DNA sequence: CCATTTAATGAATCGTTAG
DNA sequence: TCTAACGATTCATTAAATG
């Protein structure tokens, strides 16, 4: 039996994070309140104050993350008064100064972006997914996110229904437990750093702008079953829900009791699974790093 | 008759630019040598020196650009030793300090990106197309780059479900485009700030990494016939060739005589066209700005 | 002459070897 | 202990070759 914990913590993550153990998290994936957005829920941080506001939090994130762990930050600067703000650029520079490595910038191409029309710009159809690490030797399971090779897009147009069924099946039995290497050799290719995902429109109470596939992709890429995922700005809990479904321990923090309640109803605090053939507690390649950092 | 000039200037653009008139350019679109790239052709600028190297050039660009003109900068930071360099971020901040407005960041999604496999990252499939302006009132002809809605819908069909399709229709009917000319009303939609283009594989002598569609798109978007386009790092001249074909005046600068020769063979210095029905010298909406700035 | 296969080639990045 | 140079890896596209 393996035991998966899902912890939901109420409070300001700057404070709550201090209660977490050092080097205990394998993956942080979060979408913090953008500057001046979500004023009614979060404070609504002024762009000029954004870096200053974020650094104390990221300092705690740096502490709780394992040396071979990864921090994925979903963010996009707003346009205001005809210009893009620069606080995200400044944040990247500041995080590096704080000790983070800026490893990569993935692009999330939002296929169905927010509608609108302006005389001076087009609709914004992409967001940044910034990857930060503590060390250069981080865990990365690239095979887990391999995609059907080449012109799968063309094929899908021709046989739309067929392929969609296949894709659905792949989703449901999402690859774990089976020995993948057999059937994916020349059928699949590694993805790039551009992710094409549609936002999910939730007509429910709280809109989940974050599509489930996004945390799912990064959780597959950077963690194994039994690892621990953290989202310090949980919101409606997409990351936490997906993590639990994928048999990862997870910790979600939010300042609003409302969100804690919502996610509580979508998850269970403890779950048990039968151990599969290949033990989940695999030898960690980079264990040595933990002591260094 | 209208007369279109195509000037090719040999030399270091930092010096050559000084010979150009102030406020004489409608669109600058260029792809400068990236840091540490093209060592054999250009010098190969060190990442640490990149901003310092670029600023004197961009100062001249700021001078020659019209107040209602636009500057499109194609660039991407390299990854080295496990980390992305930050010189592009620093360049954006420095350009703003120099007086430029950072209006937008388009994403060029390179469908056929460079191959390769590494333990710590995927292939890099995107580049930045940074838009800078002198003033907030710049020319932008959005209707010129509208895309057939069919393609758009097709593209979306690939990844979206029924609910999303319905939402699409709601979007399309949502108001804009009434004053636009008749033939594009329900056939076309505005694009977003993500461009999907493949690099052109030139097996010829000199590779044009820049696909023709890229300058074409921006020339349509930011200029009219008879306007002037500048590329201070001309290279094999994709921008210049496209500009001439689109009946725009153009100025190309390059430090290598070789490139000047190549582009000379692909263009003619002066071309004449019959004036079409709707005069090309349309009233400029933002003419007033010229005086202000 | 068209449909299909094969070959060549990049604005890449990392690890290793040489100076 | 550095930096510089080279090989290995990889895939979408185009050109050339094949049937």
Coordinates of C-alpha atoms (C1' of nucleotides) in Angstrom, one line a residue:
Chain A
X1 CA 0.0 0.0 0.0
X2 CA 1.1 3.5 -0.7
X3 CA -0.3 6.5 1.1
X4 CA -1.0 9.8 -0.6
X5 CA -1.6 12.9 1.5
X6 CA -3.4 16.0 0.3
X7 CA -2.9 19.0 2.7
X8 CA -4.9 22.2 2.4
X9 CA -3.6 25.1 4.4
X10 CA -5.5 28.3 5.1
X11 CA -3.6 31.5 5.4
X12 CA -1.1 33.9 3.8
X13 CA 1.4 31.6 2.1
X14 CA 4.3 33.9 3.1
X15 CA 3.6 32.8 6.7
X16 CA 2.3 29.3 6.1
X17 CA 5.3 28.3 4.0
X18 CA 7.5 28.9 7.1
X19 CA 5.9 25.9 8.7
X20 CA 6.9 23.5 5.9
X21 CA 10.1 21.4 6.1
X22 CA 13.1 22.4 4.2
X23 CA 13.9 20.3 1.0
X24 CA 10.6 18.6 1.2
X25 CA 8.9 19.5 -2.1
X26 CA 9.6 18.0 -5.5
X27 CA 7.6 20.4 -7.6
X28 CA 6.1 23.8 -7.1
X29 CA 3.7 24.9 -9.7
X30 CA 1.6 28.0 -9.2
X31 CA -0.1 30.9 -10.8
X32 CA 0.1 33.8 -8.4
X33 CA -2.3 36.7 -8.6
X34 CA -1.1 38.9 -11.4
X35 CA -0.5 42.5 -10.6
X36 CA -3.7 44.4 -10.2
X37 CA -5.7 41.3 -11.0
X38 CA -8.1 39.6 -8.7
X39 CA -8.5 42.7 -6.6
X40 CA -11.6 41.5 -4.9
X41 CA -10.0 38.2 -3.8
X42 CA -6.4 39.0 -3.2
X43 CA -5.1 42.4 -2.4
X44 CA -4.3 43.5 -5.9
X45 CA -0.6 44.1 -5.9
X46 CA 0.6 47.2 -7.7
X47 CA 2.9 46.5 -10.6
X48 CA 5.6 48.6 -9.0
X49 CA 5.4 46.6 -5.8
X50 CA 5.2 43.2 -7.4
X51 CA 8.8 42.1 -7.1
X52 CA 9.1 43.4 -3.6
X53 CA 5.9 41.5 -2.7
X54 CA 7.0 38.2 -4.3
X55 CA 10.6 37.9 -3.1
X56 CA 9.9 37.0 0.6
X57 CA 7.6 34.2 -0.7
X58 CA 10.0 32.9 -3.2
X59 CA 12.7 32.8 -0.6
X60 CA 10.6 30.3 1.4
X61 CA 9.9 28.4 -1.8
X62 CA 13.6 28.2 -2.3
X63 CA 14.0 26.7 1.1
X64 CA 11.2 24.1 0.9
X65 CA 12.1 22.9 -2.6
X66 CA 14.4 19.9 -2.9
X67 CA 17.7 20.4 -4.6
X68 CA 16.6 18.3 -7.5
X69 CA 13.1 19.9 -7.6
X70 CA 11.6 22.4 -10.0
X71 CA 9.6 25.6 -9.6
X72 CA 7.1 26.5 -12.4
X73 CA 5.8 30.0 -12.3
X74 CA 2.8 30.9 -14.6
X75 CA 2.6 34.6 -15.1
X76 CA 2.0 37.2 -17.7
X77 CA 2.5 41.0 -17.5
X78 CA -0.5 43.1 -18.2
X79 CA -0.7 45.8 -20.8
X80 CA -1.7 49.2 -19.4
X81 CA -1.9 52.5 -21.0
X82 CA -0.5 51.2 -24.3
X83 CA 2.5 49.5 -22.8
X84 CA 3.5 46.1 -21.4
X85 CA 4.6 46.3 -17.8
X86 CA 8.1 45.1 -17.0
X87 CA 7.6 43.6 -13.5
X88 CA 7.9 40.1 -14.8
X89 CA 11.2 40.8 -16.4
X90 CA 12.4 42.4 -13.2
X91 CA 11.1 39.5 -11.2
X92 CA 13.1 37.0 -13.3
X93 CA 16.3 39.1 -12.6
X94 CA 15.5 39.4 -9.0
X95 CA 14.8 35.6 -8.5
X96 CA 18.2 34.9 -10.1
X97 CA 19.8 37.3 -7.6
X98 CA 18.0 35.4 -4.9
X99 CA 19.7 32.2 -5.9
X100 CA 17.3 30.6 -8.4
X101 CA 18.5 29.4 -11.7
X102 CA 16.3 30.5 -14.6
X103 CA 16.4 27.3 -16.5
X104 CA 13.7 27.7 -19.2
X105 CA 10.8 29.7 -20.3
X106 CA 7.9 27.6 -21.7
X107 CA 5.2 29.3 -23.7
X108 CA 1.6 28.4 -23.0
X109 CA -0.2 29.1 -26.2
X110 CA -3.8 29.7 -25.2
X111 CA -5.8 28.5 -28.2
X112 CA -8.9 30.1 -27.1
X113 CA -7.8 33.4 -25.6
X114 CA -9.8 36.1 -24.0
X115 CA -11.9 37.9 -26.5
X116 CA -11.7 41.6 -27.2
X117 CA -10.6 44.2 -29.7
X118 CA -8.4 47.2 -29.3
X119 CA -7.0 49.7 -31.8
X120 CA -3.4 49.2 -30.7
X121 CA -3.0 45.5 -30.0
X122 CA -4.3 42.1 -30.7
X123 CA -5.7 39.6 -28.3
X124 CA -3.1 38.1 -25.9
X125 CA -2.9 34.4 -26.7
X126 CA 0.1 33.3 -24.6
X127 CA 1.5 33.2 -21.1
X128 CA 4.9 32.6 -19.6
X129 CA 5.6 29.4 -17.8
X130 CA 8.9 30.2 -16.1
X131 CA 11.0 27.3 -14.9
X132 CA 13.4 27.9 -12.0
X133 CA 15.6 25.4 -10.3
X134 CA 17.9 25.3 -7.3
X135 CA 20.7 23.3 -9.1
X136 CA 21.5 22.2 -12.6
X137 CA 20.9 18.6 -11.7
X138 CA 17.1 18.4 -11.4
X139 CA 14.8 15.5 -12.0
X140 CA 13.2 15.4 -15.5
X141 CA 11.3 12.5 -16.9
X142 CA 11.1 13.5 -20.5
X143 CA 9.7 10.2 -21.8
X144 CA 6.5 10.8 -19.8
X145 CA 5.4 13.6 -21.9
X146 CA 6.4 12.4 -25.4
X147 CA 3.9 13.2 -28.1
X148 CA 2.8 11.3 -31.2
X149 CA 5.3 12.0 -33.9
X150 CA 5.3 14.6 -36.7
X151 CA 2.1 15.4 -38.6
X152 CA -0.3 14.1 -36.1
X153 CA -2.2 17.3 -36.5
X154 CA -2.9 16.6 -40.1
X155 CA -4.0 13.1 -39.4
X156 CA -6.3 14.4 -36.8
X157 CA -8.1 16.6 -39.3
X158 CA -8.7 13.7 -41.6
X159 CA -9.8 11.2 -39.0
X160 CA -11.0 13.6 -36.3
X161 CA -13.3 11.2 -34.5
X162 CA -11.0 8.2 -34.5
X163 CA -8.0 10.1 -33.2
X164 CA -10.0 11.8 -30.6
X165 CA -11.1 8.5 -29.3
X166 CA -7.5 7.3 -29.1
X167 CA -6.5 10.5 -27.3
X168 CA -9.3 10.1 -24.8
X169 CA -8.2 6.5 -24.1
X170 CA -4.7 7.7 -23.6
X171 CA -6.0 10.2 -21.1
X172 CA -7.9 7.8 -19.1
X173 CA -5.3 5.1 -18.7
X174 CA -2.7 7.8 -18.5
X175 CA 0.4 5.7 -19.0
X176 CA 1.3 4.7 -15.4
X177 CA 2.0 1.2 -14.4
X178 CA 2.6 0.1 -17.9
X179 CA 6.0 -0.2 -19.4
X180 CA 5.9 2.6 -21.8
X181 CA 9.2 2.2 -23.5
X182 CA 7.9 -0.7 -25.7
X183 CA 5.4 1.0 -27.8
X184 CA 6.5 4.5 -27.9
X185 CA 9.9 4.2 -29.5
X186 CA 9.5 5.4 -33.1
X187 CA 5.9 6.5 -32.7
X188 CA 6.6 9.4 -30.5
X189 CA 8.9 12.4 -30.3
X190 CA 9.9 14.8 -27.6
X191 CA 7.8 17.9 -27.3
X192 CA 9.2 21.4 -27.5
X193 CA 9.0 24.4 -25.1
X194 CA 5.7 25.6 -26.6
X195 CA 2.5 24.1 -25.1
X196 CA -0.7 24.3 -27.0
X197 CA -3.6 24.1 -24.6
X198 CA -7.0 25.6 -24.6
X199 CA -8.2 27.3 -21.4
X200 CA -11.1 25.6 -19.8
X201 CA -14.2 27.6 -19.5
X202 CA -15.9 26.8 -16.3
X203 CA -19.4 28.1 -16.2
X204 CA -19.5 27.3 -12.5
X205 CA -19.0 29.6 -9.6
X206 CA -15.2 30.0 -9.9
X207 CA -13.6 30.0 -13.3
X208 CA -10.5 27.8 -13.6
X209 CA -8.4 29.6 -16.2
X210 CA -5.8 27.0 -15.6
X211 CA -6.5 24.0 -17.8
X212 CA -6.0 20.6 -16.1
X213 CA -3.6 19.5 -18.8
X214 CA -1.1 22.2 -17.7
X215 CA -0.3 21.0 -14.2
X216 CA -0.7 17.5 -15.4
X217 CA 2.1 18.0 -18.0
X218 CA 4.5 19.4 -15.6
X219 CA 3.7 16.9 -12.9
X220 CA 4.4 14.1 -15.3
X221 CA 7.6 15.8 -16.5
X222 CA 9.1 16.6 -13.1
X223 CA 7.7 14.1 -10.6
X224 CA 7.1 10.4 -9.9
X225 CA 4.3 8.8 -8.0
X226 CA 4.7 9.5 -4.3
X227 CA 6.5 12.8 -4.8
X228 CA 5.2 16.0 -3.4
X229 CA 3.7 18.9 -5.3
X230 CA 3.1 22.4 -3.8
X231 CA 0.8 25.2 -4.9
X232 CA 1.1 28.2 -2.7
X233 CA -1.6 30.1 -4.5
X234 CA -4.0 27.3 -4.8
X235 CA -7.2 29.1 -5.9
X236 CA -9.8 26.7 -7.1
X237 CA -7.2 23.9 -6.8
X238 CA -6.6 22.6 -10.3
X239 CA -3.0 21.7 -9.5
X240 CA -4.0 19.9 -6.2
X241 CA -6.8 18.0 -7.7
X242 CA -4.7 16.8 -10.6
X243 CA -1.8 15.9 -8.3
X244 CA -4.0 13.7 -6.1
X245 CA -5.4 12.0 -9.2
X246 CA -1.9 11.3 -10.3
X247 CA -0.9 9.8 -6.9
X248 CA 1.3 12.6 -5.8
X249 CA 1.3 14.1 -2.4
X250 CA 0.3 17.7 -2.5
X251 CA 0.1 20.8 -0.4
X252 CA -2.2 23.6 -1.3
X253 CA -2.2 27.0 0.4
X254 CA -4.8 29.8 0.0
X255 CA -5.7 32.9 1.9
X256 CA -9.4 32.5 1.2
X257 CA -11.4 30.0 3.3
X258 CA -13.8 29.8 0.4
X259 CA -11.2 28.2 -1.8
X260 CA -10.1 25.8 0.9
X261 CA -13.7 24.6 1.2
X262 CA -14.1 24.1 -2.5
X263 CA -11.0 22.1 -2.9
X264 CA -11.7 20.1 0.2
X265 CA -14.9 19.0 -1.5
X266 CA -13.0 17.9 -4.6
X267 CA -10.3 15.9 -2.8
X268 CA -9.8 13.5 0.1
X269 CA -7.1 14.1 2.7
X270 CA -5.6 10.7 2.5
X271 CA -5.7 8.0 -0.2
X272 CA -4.3 4.5 -0.3
X273 CA -3.1 2.6 -3.4
X274 CA -1.8 -0.8 -3.9
X275 CA 1.9 -0.8 -4.7
X276 CA 2.6 -1.6 -8.3
X277 CA 5.3 -3.9 -9.7
X278 CA 8.1 -1.4 -10.0
X279 CA 8.4 0.2 -6.6
X280 CA 7.6 3.8 -6.5
X281 CA 10.4 4.6 -4.2
X282 CA 13.0 4.4 -6.9
X283 CA 16.6 5.3 -6.3
X284 CA 17.0 9.0 -6.7
X285 CA 19.7 9.9 -9.3
X286 CA 20.6 13.1 -7.7
X287 CA 20.3 12.3 -4.0
X288 CA 23.8 13.6 -3.5
X289 CA 22.7 17.1 -4.4
X290 CA 20.4 17.3 -1.4
X291 CA 23.3 17.6 0.9
X292 CA 25.1 20.2 -1.1
X293 CA 22.3 22.7 -1.2
Chain B
X1 CA 2.9 56.6 -61.4
X2 CA 4.4 55.9 -58.0
X3 CA 8.1 55.5 -57.5
X4 CA 9.5 52.9 -55.0
X5 CA 13.2 53.1 -53.9
X6 CA 15.2 50.3 -52.5
X7 CA 18.5 51.4 -51.0
X8 CA 21.3 49.0 -50.0
X9 CA 24.0 50.5 -47.8
X10 CA 27.3 48.8 -47.0
X11 CA 28.8 49.4 -43.6
X12 CA 28.4 49.2 -39.8
X13 CA 24.8 50.2 -39.2
X14 CA 25.8 52.2 -36.1
X15 CA 27.6 54.6 -38.5
X16 CA 25.4 54.3 -41.5
X17 CA 22.3 55.1 -39.6
X18 CA 23.7 58.5 -38.8
X19 CA 23.4 59.4 -42.5
X20 CA 19.6 58.8 -42.5
X21 CA 17.1 61.6 -42.0
X22 CA 15.3 61.9 -38.7
X23 CA 11.7 60.8 -38.6
X24 CA 11.9 59.2 -42.0
X25 CA 11.2 55.6 -41.4
X26 CA 7.7 54.0 -40.9
X27 CA 8.8 50.5 -39.8
X28 CA 12.0 49.0 -38.6
X29 CA 12.0 45.3 -38.6
X30 CA 15.2 43.5 -38.0
X31 CA 16.8 40.4 -36.6
X32 CA 20.2 41.4 -35.2
X33 CA 22.9 38.8 -34.7
X34 CA 22.1 36.9 -31.5
X35 CA 24.7 36.8 -28.8
X36 CA 27.5 34.3 -29.7
X37 CA 25.8 33.3 -32.9
X38 CA 27.0 33.7 -36.5
X39 CA 30.5 34.0 -35.4
X40 CA 31.9 33.2 -38.8
X41 CA 29.8 35.9 -40.5
X42 CA 29.4 38.6 -37.9
X43 CA 31.6 39.2 -34.9
X44 CA 29.7 37.2 -32.3
X45 CA 28.8 39.5 -29.5
X46 CA 29.3 38.3 -26.0
X47 CA 26.1 38.0 -23.9
X48 CA 27.5 40.2 -21.2
X49 CA 28.3 42.9 -23.8
X50 CA 25.1 42.7 -25.7
X51 CA 23.1 45.6 -24.3
X52 CA 26.1 47.8 -24.4
X53 CA 26.6 46.9 -28.0
X54 CA 23.0 47.5 -29.0
X55 CA 22.1 50.7 -27.3
X56 CA 24.1 53.1 -29.6
X57 CA 22.4 51.5 -32.6
X58 CA 18.9 51.7 -31.1
X59 CA 19.5 55.3 -30.3
X60 CA 19.9 56.0 -34.0
X61 CA 16.8 53.9 -34.7
X62 CA 14.9 56.0 -32.3
X63 CA 16.0 59.1 -34.2
X64 CA 15.2 57.9 -37.7
X65 CA 11.8 56.4 -36.8
X66 CA 8.7 58.5 -37.4
X67 CA 6.6 59.3 -34.3
X68 CA 3.9 57.0 -35.5
X69 CA 6.3 54.3 -36.7
X70 CA 7.0 50.9 -35.2
X71 CA 10.2 48.9 -34.3
X72 CA 10.0 45.1 -34.5
X73 CA 13.0 43.3 -32.9
X74 CA 13.3 39.6 -33.5
X75 CA 15.6 38.0 -30.9
X76 CA 15.9 35.0 -28.5
X77 CA 18.3 34.5 -25.7
X78 CA 20.5 31.4 -25.8
X79 CA 20.6 28.7 -23.2
X80 CA 24.1 27.9 -21.9
X81 CA 25.3 25.7 -19.1
X82 CA 21.8 24.8 -18.1
X83 CA 20.5 28.4 -17.8
X84 CA 18.8 30.9 -20.1
X85 CA 20.8 34.1 -20.5
X86 CA 19.1 37.4 -19.3
X87 CA 20.5 39.8 -21.8
X88 CA 17.2 40.1 -23.7
X89 CA 15.4 41.0 -20.6
X90 CA 18.0 43.5 -19.7
X91 CA 17.8 44.9 -23.3
X92 CA 14.1 45.5 -23.0
X93 CA 14.6 47.4 -19.7
X94 CA 17.5 49.4 -21.3
X95 CA 15.5 50.3 -24.4
X96 CA 12.7 51.6 -22.2
X97 CA 15.2 53.7 -20.4
X98 CA 16.4 55.0 -23.7
X99 CA 12.9 56.3 -24.5
X100 CA 11.2 53.4 -26.3
X101 CA 7.8 52.2 -25.3
X102 CA 7.6 48.4 -25.0
X103 CA 4.3 48.0 -26.6
X104 CA 3.9 44.3 -27.1
X105 CA 5.7 41.0 -27.3
X106 CA 4.6 38.7 -30.1
X107 CA 5.6 35.1 -30.1
X108 CA 6.9 33.5 -33.2
X109 CA 6.2 29.8 -32.9
X110 CA 8.7 28.0 -35.1
X111 CA 7.0 24.9 -36.3
X112 CA 10.3 23.3 -37.4
X113 CA 12.7 24.2 -34.7
X114 CA 16.3 23.0 -34.4
X115 CA 16.6 19.4 -33.5
X116 CA 18.5 18.1 -30.5
X117 CA 18.1 16.2 -27.3
X118 CA 19.4 17.1 -23.8
X119 CA 18.7 15.7 -20.4
X120 CA 17.6 19.1 -19.0
X121 CA 15.6 20.8 -21.7
X122 CA 13.4 20.4 -24.8
X123 CA 14.0 21.9 -28.1
X124 CA 13.5 25.7 -28.3
X125 CA 10.5 26.3 -30.6
X126 CA 9.8 30.0 -30.1
X127 CA 11.4 33.4 -30.5
X128 CA 10.5 36.9 -29.3
X129 CA 9.2 39.5 -31.7
X130 CA 9.4 42.6 -29.5
X131 CA 7.4 45.6 -30.5
X132 CA 8.7 49.1 -29.6
X133 CA 7.2 52.5 -30.4
X134 CA 8.1 56.1 -29.9
X135 CA 4.6 57.2 -29.0
X136 CA 1.3 55.5 -28.1
X137 CA -0.3 56.8 -31.3
X138 CA 1.3 54.5 -33.8
X139 CA -0.1 53.4 -37.2
X140 CA -1.7 50.0 -37.1
X141 CA -3.8 48.5 -40.0
X142 CA -5.3 45.5 -38.3
X143 CA -7.7 44.7 -41.1
X144 CA -4.7 44.0 -43.4
X145 CA -3.7 40.9 -41.4
X146 CA -7.1 39.4 -40.7
X147 CA -7.1 35.7 -41.2
X148 CA -9.7 33.5 -42.9
X149 CA -12.0 32.3 -40.3
X150 CA -12.2 28.9 -41.9
X151 CA -8.6 28.2 -41.1
X152 CA -9.0 29.6 -37.7
X153 CA -12.0 27.3 -37.0
X154 CA -10.2 24.3 -38.4
X155 CA -7.2 25.0 -36.2
X156 CA -9.5 25.2 -33.2
X157 CA -11.5 22.1 -34.1
X158 CA -8.4 20.1 -33.5
X159 CA -8.3 20.7 -29.8
X160 CA -11.6 21.9 -28.6
X161 CA -14.8 20.3 -27.7
X162 CA -18.4 21.1 -28.6
X163 CA -18.9 23.6 -25.8
X164 CA -15.9 25.6 -27.0
X165 CA -17.2 25.7 -30.6
X166 CA -20.5 27.2 -29.4
X167 CA -18.5 29.8 -27.5
X168 CA -16.6 30.5 -30.7
X169 CA -19.7 31.4 -32.5
X170 CA -20.8 33.8 -29.8
X171 CA -17.4 35.4 -30.1
X172 CA -17.6 35.9 -33.8
X173 CA -20.9 37.7 -33.7
X174 CA -19.7 40.0 -31.0
X175 CA -19.8 43.3 -32.7
X176 CA -16.7 44.4 -34.4
X177 CA -16.0 44.7 -38.1
X178 CA -19.0 46.5 -39.3
X179 CA -17.2 49.5 -40.8
X180 CA -14.6 47.3 -42.5
X181 CA -15.0 46.9 -46.2
X182 CA -17.6 44.4 -47.4
X183 CA -15.6 41.5 -48.6
X184 CA -14.0 40.6 -45.3
X185 CA -16.9 40.9 -42.9
X186 CA -17.8 37.4 -41.8
X187 CA -15.0 35.7 -43.6
X188 CA -12.2 36.9 -41.5
X189 CA -11.1 37.3 -37.9
X190 CA -8.4 39.3 -36.2
X191 CA -5.2 37.3 -35.4
X192 CA -3.6 37.1 -31.9
X193 CA -0.1 37.9 -30.8
X194 CA 1.1 34.3 -31.5
X195 CA 2.4 33.7 -35.0
X196 CA 2.8 30.2 -36.4
X197 CA 5.4 30.1 -39.1
X198 CA 8.0 27.5 -40.1
X199 CA 11.5 28.6 -40.8
X200 CA 12.4 28.4 -44.5
X201 CA 14.9 25.8 -45.3
X202 CA 17.2 27.3 -47.9
X203 CA 19.5 24.8 -49.3
X204 CA 21.1 27.5 -51.3
X205 CA 24.3 29.4 -50.5
X206 CA 22.9 31.6 -47.8
X207 CA 20.2 30.5 -45.4
X208 CA 17.3 32.8 -44.7
X209 CA 16.3 31.8 -41.3
X210 CA 13.6 34.5 -41.4
X211 CA 10.6 33.2 -43.3
X212 CA 9.2 35.7 -45.7
X213 CA 5.8 35.6 -44.1
X214 CA 7.2 37.2 -41.0
X215 CA 8.2 40.6 -42.4
X216 CA 5.3 40.4 -44.7
X217 CA 2.9 40.2 -41.8
X218 CA 4.4 43.2 -40.0
X219 CA 4.7 45.3 -43.2
X220 CA 1.0 44.7 -43.8
X221 CA 0.2 45.5 -40.2
X222 CA 2.2 48.7 -39.8
X223 CA 2.7 50.3 -43.2
X224 CA 0.9 51.3 -46.4
X225 CA 2.2 51.3 -49.9
X226 CA 4.8 54.0 -50.4
X227 CA 5.9 53.9 -46.7
X228 CA 9.5 53.2 -45.8
X229 CA 10.9 50.1 -44.2
X230 CA 14.3 49.8 -42.6
X231 CA 16.4 46.7 -41.8
X232 CA 19.7 47.7 -40.2
X233 CA 20.9 44.0 -40.1
X234 CA 19.8 43.0 -43.5
X235 CA 21.6 39.7 -43.9
X236 CA 20.2 37.8 -46.9
X237 CA 17.6 40.5 -47.3
X238 CA 14.3 38.8 -46.7
X239 CA 12.7 41.9 -45.3
X240 CA 14.0 44.1 -48.1
X241 CA 12.9 41.8 -50.8
X242 CA 9.4 41.4 -49.3
X243 CA 9.2 45.2 -48.8
X244 CA 9.9 45.9 -52.5
X245 CA 7.4 43.3 -53.6
X246 CA 4.8 45.0 -51.4
X247 CA 5.6 48.4 -53.0
X248 CA 7.2 49.9 -49.9
X249 CA 10.4 51.9 -50.0
X250 CA 13.1 50.2 -48.1
X251 CA 16.6 50.7 -46.8
X252 CA 18.8 47.7 -46.0
X253 CA 22.1 48.0 -44.2
X254 CA 24.7 45.2 -43.8
X255 CA 28.4 45.1 -42.9
X256 CA 29.2 42.3 -45.3
X257 CA 29.7 43.2 -49.0
X258 CA 28.7 39.7 -49.8
X259 CA 25.2 40.2 -48.5
X260 CA 24.8 43.5 -50.3
X261 CA 25.6 41.8 -53.6
X262 CA 23.2 39.0 -53.0
X263 CA 20.3 41.4 -52.2
X264 CA 21.3 43.6 -55.1
X265 CA 20.7 40.6 -57.4
X266 CA 17.3 40.0 -55.9
X267 CA 16.0 43.6 -56.1
X268 CA 16.0 46.6 -58.4
X269 CA 16.9 50.0 -57.0
X270 CA 13.9 51.9 -58.4
X271 CA 10.5 50.6 -59.5
X272 CA 7.5 52.4 -60.9
X273 CA 3.9 51.4 -60.4
X274 CA 0.7 52.9 -61.8
X275 CA -1.3 54.6 -59.2
X276 CA -4.3 52.6 -58.2
X277 CA -7.8 53.8 -57.6
X278 CA -7.6 54.5 -54.0
X279 CA -4.7 56.9 -53.7
X280 CA -1.7 55.5 -51.8
X281 CA -1.1 58.8 -50.1
X282 CA -4.0 58.5 -47.8
X283 CA -4.5 61.0 -45.0
X284 CA -2.5 59.9 -42.0
X285 CA -4.6 59.5 -39.0
X286 CA -1.8 60.5 -36.6
X287 CA 0.0 63.1 -38.6
X288 CA -0.3 65.4 -35.7
X289 CA 2.0 63.3 -33.7
X290 CA 4.9 63.9 -35.9
X291 CA 5.2 67.4 -34.7
X292 CA 4.9 66.5 -31.0
X293 CA 7.7 64.1 -30.9
Chain C
dC1 C1' 4.0 12.2 -64.4
dC2 C1' 2.5 11.5 -59.8
dA3 C1' 3.0 9.1 -55.2
dT4 C1' 6.1 7.8 -52.0
dT5 C1' 11.0 7.3 -50.0
dT6 C1' 15.4 8.9 -49.0
dA7 C1' 18.8 12.4 -48.1
dA8 C1' 20.4 16.8 -46.4
dT9 C1' 20.2 20.6 -43.2
dG10 C1' 19.6 24.1 -39.8
dA11 C1' 20.0 31.5 -35.1
dA12 C1' 20.6 24.5 -30.8
dT13 C1' 22.7 22.7 -26.5
dC14 C1' 25.4 19.7 -23.7
dG15 C1' 29.4 17.0 -22.4
dT16 C1' 33.9 16.0 -23.4
dT17 C1' 38.4 16.8 -25.0
dA18 C1' 42.1 19.8 -26.2
dG19 C1' 44.9 24.1 -25.5
Chain D
dT1 C1' 40.9 26.3 -13.4
dC2 C1' 39.7 28.4 -17.0
dT3 C1' 38.0 28.9 -22.2
dA4 C1' 37.7 27.0 -27.0
dA5 C1' 36.5 23.6 -30.2
dC6 C1' 34.1 19.4 -31.7
dG7 C1' 30.9 15.4 -31.7
dA8 C1' 26.4 13.5 -30.6
dT9 C1' 21.8 14.0 -30.4
dT10 C1' 17.3 15.1 -32.9
dC11 C1' 13.1 16.4 -36.2
dA12 C1' 10.3 19.4 -39.6
dT13 C1' 11.0 20.8 -44.0
dT14 C1' 12.7 20.9 -48.7
dA15 C1' 15.2 18.9 -52.6
dA16 C1' 16.4 14.9 -55.0
dA17 C1' 15.7 10.2 -56.1
dT18 C1' 12.9 6.3 -56.9
dG19 C1' 9.1 3.3 -58.6

